[in-house]
Amino acid sequence: MTEKEFLPSYNNNLPESGTVTWKAPSNIALVKYWGKKENQIPANPSISFTLDACATTTALTYQKKENSDGFAFELHLDGKPKPDFKPKIEHFFTRVEDYLPFLKQYHFTINTSNSFPHSSGIASSASGMAALALCLMEIERQISVKMDDDFFKRKVSFLARLGSGSACRSIEGDLIQWGSHNNIQNSSDLYGVPYPYQVHSNFKNFHDTILLVHKGQKQVSSTVGHNLMHGHPYAQTRFTQAHENLDKLQSILAKGDLEGFIAIVESEALTLHAMMMTSLPYFILMKPDTLEIIHKIWDFRKETKLPICFTLDAGANVHVLYPEHIKDQAITFIQERLVMHCEQGHYICDRAGNGAKKIVSSTV
Ligand code: DP6
């Protein structure tokens, strides 16, 4: 597949106006995407669980305008204007314009809201860009002669990637792989695909309890973060390692090997942070409470032999991962021993989910 597949093939029979609404979830990477090339091409392949509770709902209202001079849109978060998000959307529209040529024909009102508080330190770019891409593709679906569901999802993922890399893993569930890999059939740098191999029931309904250690703005934006991998002394080794970890995961996922899973997932999280600590400039994004939590998880695992582990994104919050069959013990442990490390005791109970959902669509 190449980008050309996504160039549109419809006539100019555009509806006057309408509204579409989609809800898209966030996702948590097991093998991390960290480092990218031109045009949002990942430096290495990644895989993630799509989440369920953490999600963005976006209603996109479109109204034909008289000229097609430029992009015209306004953006509201939780009903309030959000002008500081505009440059990111403008940039996204510029990147996807060739693939969605109707963009300049409309004035858009984007009404968006997150299920998690904006100040929780949880990045909304994956779910936000996925929801917006879904709404835009819903318009394209209305004007296309025929479009099958697989193409719809593939193009949404392709567009979402151009907004934010990890967003391409937020369309479907529950295990999504993105980035070309020799041993993963149909894998692509251009979009995410449902993981195509056998997955043991141990990995169904996997839980992710997100401990909000540090709320507020990310210390390092993802753009700055990914750029740190250019000229990084360990970059090539890291990219190779991601390919190898995906190879190892294949039999781990098939066999239900929770021990093997934990080893890869925790190593990936610490490697991500090691990359940040060893780049120039360097960053430490973990907080003392992040480390306390990690040590307590390790101690608890040793004591109980229960398969509970952690992963991190590019911040101080900890994602505690565990299978369905230990959920009662895990939640008791989290409440009794980990929640004390969260800012204001806040945490979010999430789990692997099935992907985005259409809420409503109407045209005039
Ligand atoms: C650490 O997808 O936020 O969460 O493509 O610049 O928008 P951009 O980056 P983004 O990076 C996510 C990085 C990560 C790891 C991951 O989700 O794989």
mmCIF file of C-alpha atoms and ligand atoms in Angstrom:
data_model
loop_
_atom_site.group_PDB
_atom_site.id
_atom_site.type_symbol
_atom_site.label_atom_id
_atom_site.label_comp_id
_atom_site.label_asym_id
_atom_site.label_seq_id
_atom_site.Cartn_x
_atom_site.Cartn_y
_atom_site.Cartn_z
ATOM 1 C CA MET A 1 0.000 0.000 0.000
ATOM 2 C CA THR A 2 1.183 3.519 -0.705
ATOM 3 C CA GLU A 3 -0.142 6.976 0.101
ATOM 4 C CA LYS A 4 -1.779 7.038 -3.363
ATOM 5 C CA GLU A 5 -4.406 4.558 -2.202
ATOM 6 C CA PHE A 6 -5.817 7.324 -0.022
ATOM 7 C CA LEU A 7 -6.203 9.988 -2.692
ATOM 8 C CA PRO A 8 -9.953 10.506 -3.084
ATOM 9 C CA SER A 9 -12.065 9.327 -6.001
ATOM 10 C CA TYR A 10 -15.390 11.090 -5.563
ATOM 11 C CA ASN A 11 -17.229 13.771 -7.449
ATOM 12 C CA ASN A 12 -17.865 17.205 -6.049
ATOM 13 C CA ASN A 13 -21.391 16.481 -4.893
ATOM 14 C CA LEU A 14 -20.928 17.876 -1.407
ATOM 15 C CA PRO A 15 -23.703 18.143 1.187
ATOM 16 C CA GLU A 16 -24.584 21.704 2.264
ATOM 17 C CA SER A 17 -24.118 21.083 5.954
ATOM 18 C CA GLY A 18 -24.289 18.460 8.643
ATOM 19 C CA THR A 19 -22.907 17.163 11.905
ATOM 20 C CA VAL A 20 -20.980 13.985 12.664
ATOM 21 C CA THR A 21 -19.941 12.754 16.084
ATOM 22 C CA TRP A 22 -17.390 10.081 16.945
ATOM 23 C CA LYS A 23 -15.869 8.869 20.183
ATOM 24 C CA ALA A 24 -12.281 7.590 20.002
ATOM 25 C CA PRO A 25 -10.283 6.002 22.797
ATOM 26 C CA SER A 26 -6.734 6.584 23.928
ATOM 27 C CA ASN A 27 -4.185 3.751 23.779
ATOM 28 C CA ILE A 28 -1.215 2.549 25.766
ATOM 29 C CA ALA A 29 1.867 1.292 23.932
ATOM 30 C CA LEU A 30 3.530 -1.970 24.984
ATOM 31 C CA VAL A 31 6.382 -1.584 22.478
ATOM 32 C CA LYS A 32 6.913 2.159 22.214
ATOM 33 C CA TYR A 33 7.013 4.491 19.238
ATOM 34 C CA TRP A 34 9.834 6.907 19.982
ATOM 35 C CA GLY A 35 11.576 8.596 17.069
ATOM 36 C CA LYS A 36 10.153 9.474 13.668
ATOM 37 C CA LYS A 37 11.122 10.426 10.122
ATOM 38 C CA GLU A 38 9.584 12.958 7.708
ATOM 39 C CA ASN A 39 5.797 12.841 7.315
ATOM 40 C CA GLN A 40 5.073 11.024 10.538
ATOM 41 C CA ILE A 41 6.834 7.822 9.523
ATOM 42 C CA PRO A 42 7.818 5.958 12.692
ATOM 43 C CA ALA A 43 11.478 5.098 13.251
ATOM 44 C CA ASN A 44 10.392 1.721 14.637
ATOM 45 C CA PRO A 45 7.260 -0.430 14.829
ATOM 46 C CA SER A 46 5.063 -0.330 17.942
ATOM 47 C CA ILE A 47 2.069 -2.133 19.448
ATOM 48 C CA SER A 48 -0.566 -0.943 21.895
ATOM 49 C CA PHE A 49 -3.688 -1.865 23.774
ATOM 50 C CA THR A 50 -6.566 0.346 22.767
ATOM 51 C CA LEU A 51 -8.171 1.710 25.931
ATOM 52 C CA ASP A 52 -11.834 1.988 26.756
ATOM 53 C CA ALA A 53 -12.636 4.625 29.398
ATOM 54 C CA CYS A 54 -10.109 7.298 28.399
ATOM 55 C CA ALA A 55 -11.622 8.753 25.255
ATOM 56 C CA THR A 56 -12.353 11.922 23.292
ATOM 57 C CA THR A 57 -15.784 12.671 21.845
ATOM 58 C CA THR A 58 -15.808 15.093 18.940
ATOM 59 C CA ALA A 59 -18.798 16.590 17.164
ATOM 60 C CA LEU A 60 -17.881 18.135 13.827
ATOM 61 C CA THR A 61 -20.370 20.529 12.274
ATOM 62 C CA TYR A 62 -19.730 21.518 8.666
ATOM 63 C CA GLN A 63 -21.324 24.245 6.623
ATOM 64 C CA LYS A 64 -20.463 24.981 2.983
ATOM 65 C CA LYS A 65 -18.772 28.352 2.562
ATOM 66 C CA GLU A 66 -18.730 30.716 -0.395
ATOM 67 C CA ASN A 67 -15.062 30.569 -1.240
ATOM 68 C CA SER A 68 -12.427 27.877 -0.903
ATOM 69 C CA ASP A 69 -9.556 30.196 -0.052
ATOM 70 C CA GLY A 70 -8.304 28.660 3.137
ATOM 71 C CA PHE A 71 -9.206 26.517 6.120
ATOM 72 C CA ALA A 72 -12.009 27.897 8.263
ATOM 73 C CA PHE A 73 -12.785 26.370 11.619
ATOM 74 C CA GLU A 74 -13.359 27.077 15.267
ATOM 75 C CA LEU A 75 -12.627 24.784 18.128
ATOM 76 C CA HIS A 76 -14.302 24.309 21.502
ATOM 77 C CA LEU A 77 -13.158 22.125 24.373
ATOM 78 C CA ASP A 78 -15.949 21.312 26.837
ATOM 79 C CA GLY A 79 -18.016 24.082 25.290
ATOM 80 C CA LYS A 80 -15.346 26.776 25.642
ATOM 81 C CA PRO A 81 -13.331 28.259 22.753
ATOM 82 C CA LYS A 82 -9.795 26.870 22.622
ATOM 83 C CA PRO A 83 -7.768 29.103 20.296
ATOM 84 C CA ASP A 84 -4.450 27.637 21.491
ATOM 85 C CA PHE A 85 -5.345 24.278 19.845
ATOM 86 C CA LYS A 86 -5.848 25.974 16.472
ATOM 87 C CA PRO A 87 -2.268 25.852 15.131
ATOM 88 C CA LYS A 88 -2.128 22.085 15.631
ATOM 89 C CA ILE A 89 -5.399 21.607 13.736
ATOM 90 C CA GLU A 90 -4.327 24.021 10.987
ATOM 91 C CA HIS A 91 -1.094 22.023 10.621
ATOM 92 C CA PHE A 92 -3.082 18.779 10.505
ATOM 93 C CA PHE A 93 -5.452 20.153 7.833
ATOM 94 C CA THR A 94 -2.453 21.208 5.722
ATOM 95 C CA ARG A 95 -0.959 17.729 5.990
ATOM 96 C CA VAL A 96 -4.166 15.899 5.039
ATOM 97 C CA GLU A 97 -5.539 18.355 2.471
ATOM 98 C CA ASP A 98 -4.540 16.260 -0.573
ATOM 99 C CA TYR A 99 -6.411 13.310 0.872
ATOM 100 C CA LEU A 100 -9.513 15.308 1.874
ATOM 101 C CA PRO A 101 -9.907 17.983 -0.813
ATOM 102 C CA PHE A 102 -13.281 19.130 0.565
ATOM 103 C CA LEU A 103 -11.576 20.678 3.602
ATOM 104 C CA LYS A 104 -11.414 24.189 2.168
ATOM 105 C CA GLN A 105 -15.034 24.064 0.999
ATOM 106 C CA TYR A 106 -16.448 24.103 4.517
ATOM 107 C CA HIS A 107 -16.508 26.069 7.680
ATOM 108 C CA PHE A 108 -16.093 23.605 10.548
ATOM 109 C CA THR A 109 -17.061 23.846 14.182
ATOM 110 C CA ILE A 110 -15.201 21.267 16.229
ATOM 111 C CA ASN A 111 -16.743 20.546 19.631
ATOM 112 C CA THR A 112 -14.569 18.236 21.623
ATOM 113 C CA SER A 113 -14.486 16.832 25.145
ATOM 114 C CA ASN A 114 -12.357 14.277 26.955
ATOM 115 C CA SER A 115 -13.578 11.681 29.436
ATOM 116 C CA PHE A 116 -10.497 12.453 31.537
ATOM 117 C CA PRO A 117 -9.672 15.898 32.928
ATOM 118 C CA HIS A 118 -7.479 18.018 30.671
ATOM 119 C CA SER A 119 -5.140 18.604 33.589
ATOM 120 C CA SER A 120 -4.645 14.890 34.336
ATOM 121 C CA GLY A 121 -1.344 14.700 32.486
ATOM 122 C CA ILE A 122 -2.907 12.168 30.093
ATOM 123 C CA ALA A 123 -2.165 13.132 26.517
ATOM 124 C CA SER A 124 -5.335 13.692 24.530
ATOM 125 C CA SER A 125 -3.604 13.915 21.160
ATOM 126 C CA ALA A 126 -4.087 10.224 20.278
ATOM 127 C CA SER A 127 -7.816 10.098 21.067
ATOM 128 C CA GLY A 128 -8.371 13.685 19.885
ATOM 129 C CA MET A 129 -6.753 13.254 16.481
ATOM 130 C CA ALA A 130 -8.408 9.862 16.027
ATOM 131 C CA ALA A 131 -11.860 11.330 16.756
ATOM 132 C CA LEU A 132 -11.305 14.232 14.359
ATOM 133 C CA ALA A 133 -10.025 11.945 11.592
ATOM 134 C CA LEU A 134 -13.094 9.719 12.057
ATOM 135 C CA CYS A 135 -15.448 12.702 11.729
ATOM 136 C CA LEU A 136 -13.706 13.900 8.568
ATOM 137 C CA MET A 137 -13.806 10.440 7.024
ATOM 138 C CA GLU A 138 -17.496 10.202 7.850
ATOM 139 C CA ILE A 139 -18.005 13.191 5.536
ATOM 140 C CA GLU A 140 -15.935 11.501 2.840
ATOM 141 C CA ARG A 141 -17.978 8.322 3.267
ATOM 142 C CA GLN A 142 -21.156 10.301 2.566
ATOM 143 C CA ILE A 143 -19.847 11.610 -0.743
ATOM 144 C CA SER A 144 -18.044 8.498 -1.970
ATOM 145 C CA VAL A 145 -19.769 6.196 -4.365
ATOM 146 C CA LYS A 146 -18.907 3.211 -2.245
ATOM 147 C CA MET A 147 -16.447 2.647 0.525
ATOM 148 C CA ASP A 148 -15.989 -0.581 2.436
ATOM 149 C CA ASP A 149 -15.450 -0.631 6.154
ATOM 150 C CA ASP A 150 -11.849 -1.841 5.939
ATOM 151 C CA PHE A 151 -10.885 1.033 3.673
ATOM 152 C CA PHE A 152 -12.697 3.480 5.946
ATOM 153 C CA LYS A 153 -10.716 2.331 9.002
ATOM 154 C CA ARG A 154 -7.428 2.151 7.132
ATOM 155 C CA LYS A 155 -7.775 5.680 5.798
ATOM 156 C CA VAL A 156 -8.907 7.036 9.178
ATOM 157 C CA SER A 157 -5.807 5.508 10.767
ATOM 158 C CA PHE A 158 -3.667 6.938 7.950
ATOM 159 C CA LEU A 159 -5.111 10.442 8.485
ATOM 160 C CA ALA A 160 -4.949 10.239 12.274
ATOM 161 C CA ARG A 161 -1.246 9.342 12.022
ATOM 162 C CA LEU A 162 -0.637 12.587 10.166
ATOM 163 C CA GLY A 163 -2.124 14.409 13.175
ATOM 164 C CA SER A 164 -0.319 12.443 15.856
ATOM 165 C CA GLY A 165 1.585 9.193 15.306
ATOM 166 C CA SER A 166 0.073 7.200 18.145
ATOM 167 C CA ALA A 167 -3.447 8.315 17.096
ATOM 168 C CA CYS A 168 -3.318 5.779 14.249
ATOM 169 C CA ARG A 169 -3.525 3.056 16.921
ATOM 170 C CA SER A 170 -6.761 4.497 18.386
ATOM 171 C CA ILE A 171 -9.319 3.501 15.734
ATOM 172 C CA GLU A 172 -9.820 -0.200 16.375
ATOM 173 C CA GLY A 173 -9.187 -2.551 19.282
ATOM 174 C CA ASP A 174 -7.937 -4.273 21.176
ATOM 175 C CA LEU A 175 -4.320 -4.833 20.188
ATOM 176 C CA ILE A 176 -3.046 -2.622 17.379
ATOM 177 C CA GLN A 177 0.295 -2.734 15.610
ATOM 178 C CA TRP A 178 1.776 0.150 13.629
ATOM 179 C CA GLY A 179 5.001 0.323 11.651
ATOM 180 C CA SER A 180 6.548 -1.909 9.054
ATOM 181 C CA HIS A 181 7.936 -5.172 10.475
ATOM 182 C CA ASN A 182 9.357 -8.045 8.403
ATOM 183 C CA ASN A 183 7.549 -10.738 10.341
ATOM 184 C CA ILE A 184 4.165 -9.067 10.721
ATOM 185 C CA GLN A 185 1.963 -9.550 7.711
ATOM 186 C CA ASN A 186 0.370 -6.385 6.309
ATOM 187 C CA SER A 187 2.197 -4.159 8.793
ATOM 188 C CA SER A 188 2.641 -0.620 7.519
ATOM 189 C CA ASP A 189 4.363 2.621 8.413
ATOM 190 C CA LEU A 190 1.279 4.420 7.104
ATOM 191 C CA TYR A 191 -1.439 3.127 9.434
ATOM 192 C CA GLY A 192 -2.183 0.811 12.317
ATOM 193 C CA VAL A 193 -3.601 -2.689 11.839
ATOM 194 C CA PRO A 194 -5.273 -5.087 14.281
ATOM 195 C CA TYR A 195 -2.563 -7.457 15.504
ATOM 196 C CA PRO A 196 -2.953 -10.347 13.027
ATOM 197 C CA TYR A 197 -1.724 -13.327 15.056
ATOM 198 C CA GLN A 198 -3.057 -15.538 17.808
ATOM 199 C CA VAL A 199 -3.638 -13.872 21.174
ATOM 200 C CA HIS A 200 -4.191 -16.041 24.261
ATOM 201 C CA SER A 201 -7.185 -15.380 26.508
ATOM 202 C CA ASN A 202 -4.784 -14.172 29.249
ATOM 203 C CA PHE A 203 -4.467 -10.980 27.206
ATOM 204 C CA LYS A 204 -8.194 -10.443 26.684
ATOM 205 C CA ASN A 205 -9.807 -7.750 28.813
ATOM 206 C CA PHE A 206 -6.413 -6.657 30.122
ATOM 207 C CA HIS A 207 -6.633 -3.933 32.746
ATOM 208 C CA ASP A 208 -4.787 -0.626 32.862
ATOM 209 C CA THR A 209 -5.141 1.410 36.038
ATOM 210 C CA ILE A 210 -3.579 4.805 35.411
ATOM 211 C CA LEU A 211 -1.982 6.349 38.477
ATOM 212 C CA LEU A 212 -1.902 10.131 38.123
ATOM 213 C CA VAL A 213 1.401 10.866 39.803
ATOM 214 C CA HIS A 214 1.837 14.245 38.227
ATOM 215 C CA LYS A 215 -0.935 16.177 36.574
ATOM 216 C CA GLY A 216 -0.482 19.187 34.332
ATOM 217 C CA GLN A 217 1.349 19.916 31.130
ATOM 218 C CA LYS A 218 3.909 17.473 29.784
ATOM 219 C CA GLN A 219 7.473 18.632 30.441
ATOM 220 C CA VAL A 220 8.584 17.489 26.992
ATOM 221 C CA SER A 221 6.192 17.752 24.045
ATOM 222 C CA SER A 222 6.077 14.700 21.810
ATOM 223 C CA THR A 223 7.547 16.670 18.897
ATOM 224 C CA VAL A 224 10.562 17.650 20.986
ATOM 225 C CA GLY A 225 10.740 14.124 22.401
ATOM 226 C CA HIS A 226 10.795 12.328 19.050
ATOM 227 C CA ASN A 227 13.379 14.789 17.751
ATOM 228 C CA LEU A 228 15.714 13.810 20.552
ATOM 229 C CA MET A 229 16.215 10.505 18.734
ATOM 230 C CA HIS A 230 17.904 12.260 15.787
ATOM 231 C CA GLY A 231 21.613 11.863 16.373
ATOM 232 C CA HIS A 232 20.972 10.013 19.646
ATOM 233 C CA PRO A 233 23.962 7.743 20.400
ATOM 234 C CA TYR A 234 21.751 4.706 21.109
ATOM 235 C CA ALA A 235 19.067 5.309 18.481
ATOM 236 C CA GLN A 236 19.920 2.504 16.041
ATOM 237 C CA THR A 237 20.227 -0.089 18.788
ATOM 238 C CA ARG A 238 16.906 1.030 20.236
ATOM 239 C CA PHE A 239 15.120 0.807 16.879
ATOM 240 C CA THR A 240 16.498 -2.712 16.339
ATOM 241 C CA GLN A 241 15.405 -3.680 19.840
ATOM 242 C CA ALA A 242 11.799 -2.636 19.094
ATOM 243 C CA HIS A 243 11.757 -4.991 16.068
ATOM 244 C CA GLU A 244 13.157 -7.808 18.207
ATOM 245 C CA ASN A 245 10.658 -7.191 20.989
ATOM 246 C CA LEU A 246 7.791 -7.462 18.519
ATOM 247 C CA ASP A 247 9.250 -10.779 17.338
ATOM 248 C CA LYS A 248 9.465 -12.040 20.912
ATOM 249 C CA LEU A 249 5.913 -10.895 21.663
ATOM 250 C CA GLN A 250 4.534 -13.114 18.916
ATOM 251 C CA SER A 251 4.991 -16.370 20.853
ATOM 252 C CA ILE A 252 4.396 -14.660 24.218
ATOM 253 C CA LEU A 253 0.977 -13.454 23.083
ATOM 254 C CA ALA A 254 0.121 -16.782 21.477
ATOM 255 C CA LYS A 255 1.104 -18.852 24.530
ATOM 256 C CA GLY A 256 -0.327 -16.498 27.152
ATOM 257 C CA ASP A 257 3.155 -16.129 28.672
ATOM 258 C CA LEU A 258 2.547 -13.398 31.264
ATOM 259 C CA GLU A 259 6.106 -13.527 32.602
ATOM 260 C CA GLY A 260 7.557 -12.947 29.136
ATOM 261 C CA PHE A 261 5.038 -10.167 28.549
ATOM 262 C CA ILE A 262 6.016 -8.387 31.770
ATOM 263 C CA ALA A 263 9.724 -8.554 30.912
ATOM 264 C CA ILE A 264 9.185 -6.878 27.534
ATOM 265 C CA VAL A 265 6.631 -4.298 28.647
ATOM 266 C CA GLU A 266 8.625 -3.052 31.643
ATOM 267 C CA SER A 267 11.866 -3.039 29.669
ATOM 268 C CA GLU A 268 10.182 -0.979 26.931
ATOM 269 C CA ALA A 269 8.932 1.573 29.479
ATOM 270 C CA LEU A 270 12.340 1.969 31.085
ATOM 271 C CA THR A 271 14.073 2.088 27.694
ATOM 272 C CA LEU A 272 11.795 4.953 26.640
ATOM 273 C CA HIS A 273 12.852 6.880 29.725
ATOM 274 C CA ALA A 274 16.482 5.829 29.300
ATOM 275 C CA MET A 275 16.391 7.353 25.809
ATOM 276 C CA MET A 276 15.211 10.633 27.325
ATOM 277 C CA MET A 277 17.820 10.543 30.053
ATOM 278 C CA THR A 278 20.635 9.955 27.557
ATOM 279 C CA SER A 279 19.652 12.464 24.868
ATOM 280 C CA LEU A 280 20.870 16.024 24.488
ATOM 281 C CA PRO A 281 19.233 17.911 26.060
ATOM 282 C CA TYR A 282 18.382 15.226 28.643
ATOM 283 C CA PHE A 283 15.268 14.879 30.756
ATOM 284 C CA ILE A 284 14.100 12.938 33.774
ATOM 285 C CA LEU A 285 10.340 12.639 33.488
ATOM 286 C CA MET A 286 9.820 10.206 36.355
ATOM 287 C CA LYS A 287 9.096 11.640 39.799
ATOM 288 C CA PRO A 288 10.100 10.119 43.141
ATOM 289 C CA ASP A 289 6.556 8.718 43.418
ATOM 290 C CA THR A 290 6.922 7.040 39.998
ATOM 291 C CA LEU A 291 9.915 5.113 41.345
ATOM 292 C CA GLU A 292 8.180 4.299 44.632
ATOM 293 C CA ILE A 293 5.304 2.791 42.686
ATOM 294 C CA ILE A 294 7.615 0.757 40.441
ATOM 295 C CA HIS A 295 9.438 -0.679 43.461
ATOM 296 C CA LYS A 296 6.190 -1.507 45.210
ATOM 297 C CA ILE A 297 4.930 -3.334 42.102
ATOM 298 C CA TRP A 298 8.157 -5.345 41.982
ATOM 299 C CA ASP A 299 7.938 -6.206 45.704
ATOM 300 C CA PHE A 300 4.272 -7.184 45.429
ATOM 301 C CA ARG A 301 4.997 -9.374 42.415
ATOM 302 C CA LYS A 302 7.805 -11.121 44.262
ATOM 303 C CA GLU A 303 5.648 -11.636 47.370
ATOM 304 C CA THR A 304 2.505 -12.869 45.611
ATOM 305 C CA LYS A 305 3.780 -14.171 42.244
ATOM 306 C CA LEU A 306 0.835 -12.311 40.669
ATOM 307 C CA PRO A 307 1.407 -11.117 37.068
ATOM 308 C CA ILE A 308 1.062 -7.370 37.582
ATOM 309 C CA CYS A 309 3.407 -4.898 35.909
ATOM 310 C CA PHE A 310 3.794 -1.283 34.837
ATOM 311 C CA THR A 311 4.371 0.787 31.781
ATOM 312 C CA LEU A 312 5.006 4.506 31.376
ATOM 313 C CA ASP A 313 4.360 7.058 28.694
ATOM 314 C CA ALA A 314 6.464 10.183 28.268
ATOM 315 C CA GLY A 315 5.675 11.471 31.755
ATOM 316 C CA ALA A 316 5.514 10.583 35.443
ATOM 317 C CA ASN A 317 2.155 8.765 35.475
ATOM 318 C CA VAL A 318 2.231 4.987 35.871
ATOM 319 C CA HIS A 319 0.005 2.566 33.950
ATOM 320 C CA VAL A 320 -0.493 -0.557 36.073
ATOM 321 C CA LEU A 321 -1.244 -3.503 33.783
ATOM 322 C CA TYR A 322 -2.790 -6.811 34.884
ATOM 323 C CA PRO A 323 -4.956 -9.612 33.493
ATOM 324 C CA GLU A 324 -8.663 -9.980 34.191
ATOM 325 C CA HIS A 325 -8.248 -13.027 36.467
ATOM 326 C CA ILE A 326 -6.297 -11.096 39.140
ATOM 327 C CA LYS A 327 -8.317 -7.884 39.009
ATOM 328 C CA ASP A 328 -9.636 -8.103 42.587
ATOM 329 C CA GLN A 329 -6.203 -8.613 44.175
ATOM 330 C CA ALA A 330 -4.688 -5.987 41.890
ATOM 331 C CA ILE A 331 -7.220 -3.290 42.730
ATOM 332 C CA THR A 332 -6.922 -3.963 46.478
ATOM 333 C CA PHE A 333 -3.124 -3.660 46.196
ATOM 334 C CA ILE A 334 -3.429 -0.454 44.168
ATOM 335 C CA GLN A 335 -5.857 1.127 46.609
ATOM 336 C CA GLU A 336 -3.969 0.094 49.730
ATOM 337 C CA ARG A 337 -0.396 0.691 48.602
ATOM 338 C CA LEU A 338 -0.150 2.785 45.433
ATOM 339 C CA VAL A 339 -2.898 5.398 45.455
ATOM 340 C CA MET A 340 -1.065 7.308 48.209
ATOM 341 C CA HIS A 341 1.524 8.240 45.547
ATOM 342 C CA CYS A 342 -1.040 9.842 43.235
ATOM 343 C CA GLU A 343 -1.645 13.563 43.111
ATOM 344 C CA GLN A 344 -4.778 14.131 45.210
ATOM 345 C CA GLY A 345 -5.210 10.340 45.271
ATOM 346 C CA HIS A 346 -6.457 10.407 41.661
ATOM 347 C CA TYR A 347 -6.347 7.380 39.379
ATOM 348 C CA ILE A 348 -8.368 6.050 36.433
ATOM 349 C CA CYS A 349 -9.508 2.432 36.030
ATOM 350 C CA ASP A 350 -9.305 1.532 32.384
ATOM 351 C CA ARG A 351 -8.976 -1.631 30.333
ATOM 352 C CA ALA A 352 -8.396 -2.807 26.784
ATOM 353 C CA GLY A 353 -11.300 -1.794 24.563
ATOM 354 C CA ASN A 354 -12.739 -2.372 21.130
ATOM 355 C CA GLY A 355 -12.040 0.921 19.407
ATOM 356 C CA ALA A 356 -13.894 4.020 18.279
ATOM 357 C CA LYS A 357 -17.688 4.358 18.073
ATOM 358 C CA LYS A 358 -19.906 6.504 15.909
ATOM 359 C CA ILE A 359 -22.314 8.509 18.021
ATOM 360 C CA VAL A 360 -24.383 10.304 15.419
ATOM 361 C CA SER A 361 -24.331 11.642 11.872
ATOM 362 C CA SER A 362 -26.765 13.844 9.967
ATOM 363 C CA THR A 363 -26.638 15.810 6.724
ATOM 364 C CA VAL A 364 -28.731 18.545 5.165
HETATM 365 C C1 DP6 B 1 5.731 7.807 24.409
HETATM 366 O O1 DP6 B 1 2.041 10.018 19.102
HETATM 367 O O2 DP6 B 1 2.254 11.731 20.926
HETATM 368 O O3 DP6 B 1 3.402 7.728 23.940
HETATM 369 O O4 DP6 B 1 3.519 11.712 16.489
HETATM 370 O O5 DP6 B 1 4.570 13.649 17.629
HETATM 371 O O6 DP6 B 1 2.117 13.240 17.905
HETATM 372 P P1 DP6 B 1 3.496 12.622 17.681
HETATM 373 O O7 DP6 B 1 3.835 11.766 18.973
HETATM 374 P P2 DP6 B 1 2.921 10.887 19.909
HETATM 375 O O8 DP6 B 1 4.046 10.005 20.640
HETATM 376 C C2 DP6 B 1 3.713 8.997 21.532
HETATM 377 C C3 DP6 B 1 4.913 8.508 22.221
HETATM 378 C C4 DP6 B 1 4.667 7.540 23.367
HETATM 379 C C5 DP6 B 1 4.846 6.100 22.901
HETATM 380 C C6 DP6 B 1 3.726 5.471 22.100
HETATM 381 O O9 DP6 B 1 2.548 5.833 22.292
HETATM 382 O O10 DP6 B 1 4.041 4.570 21.315
#
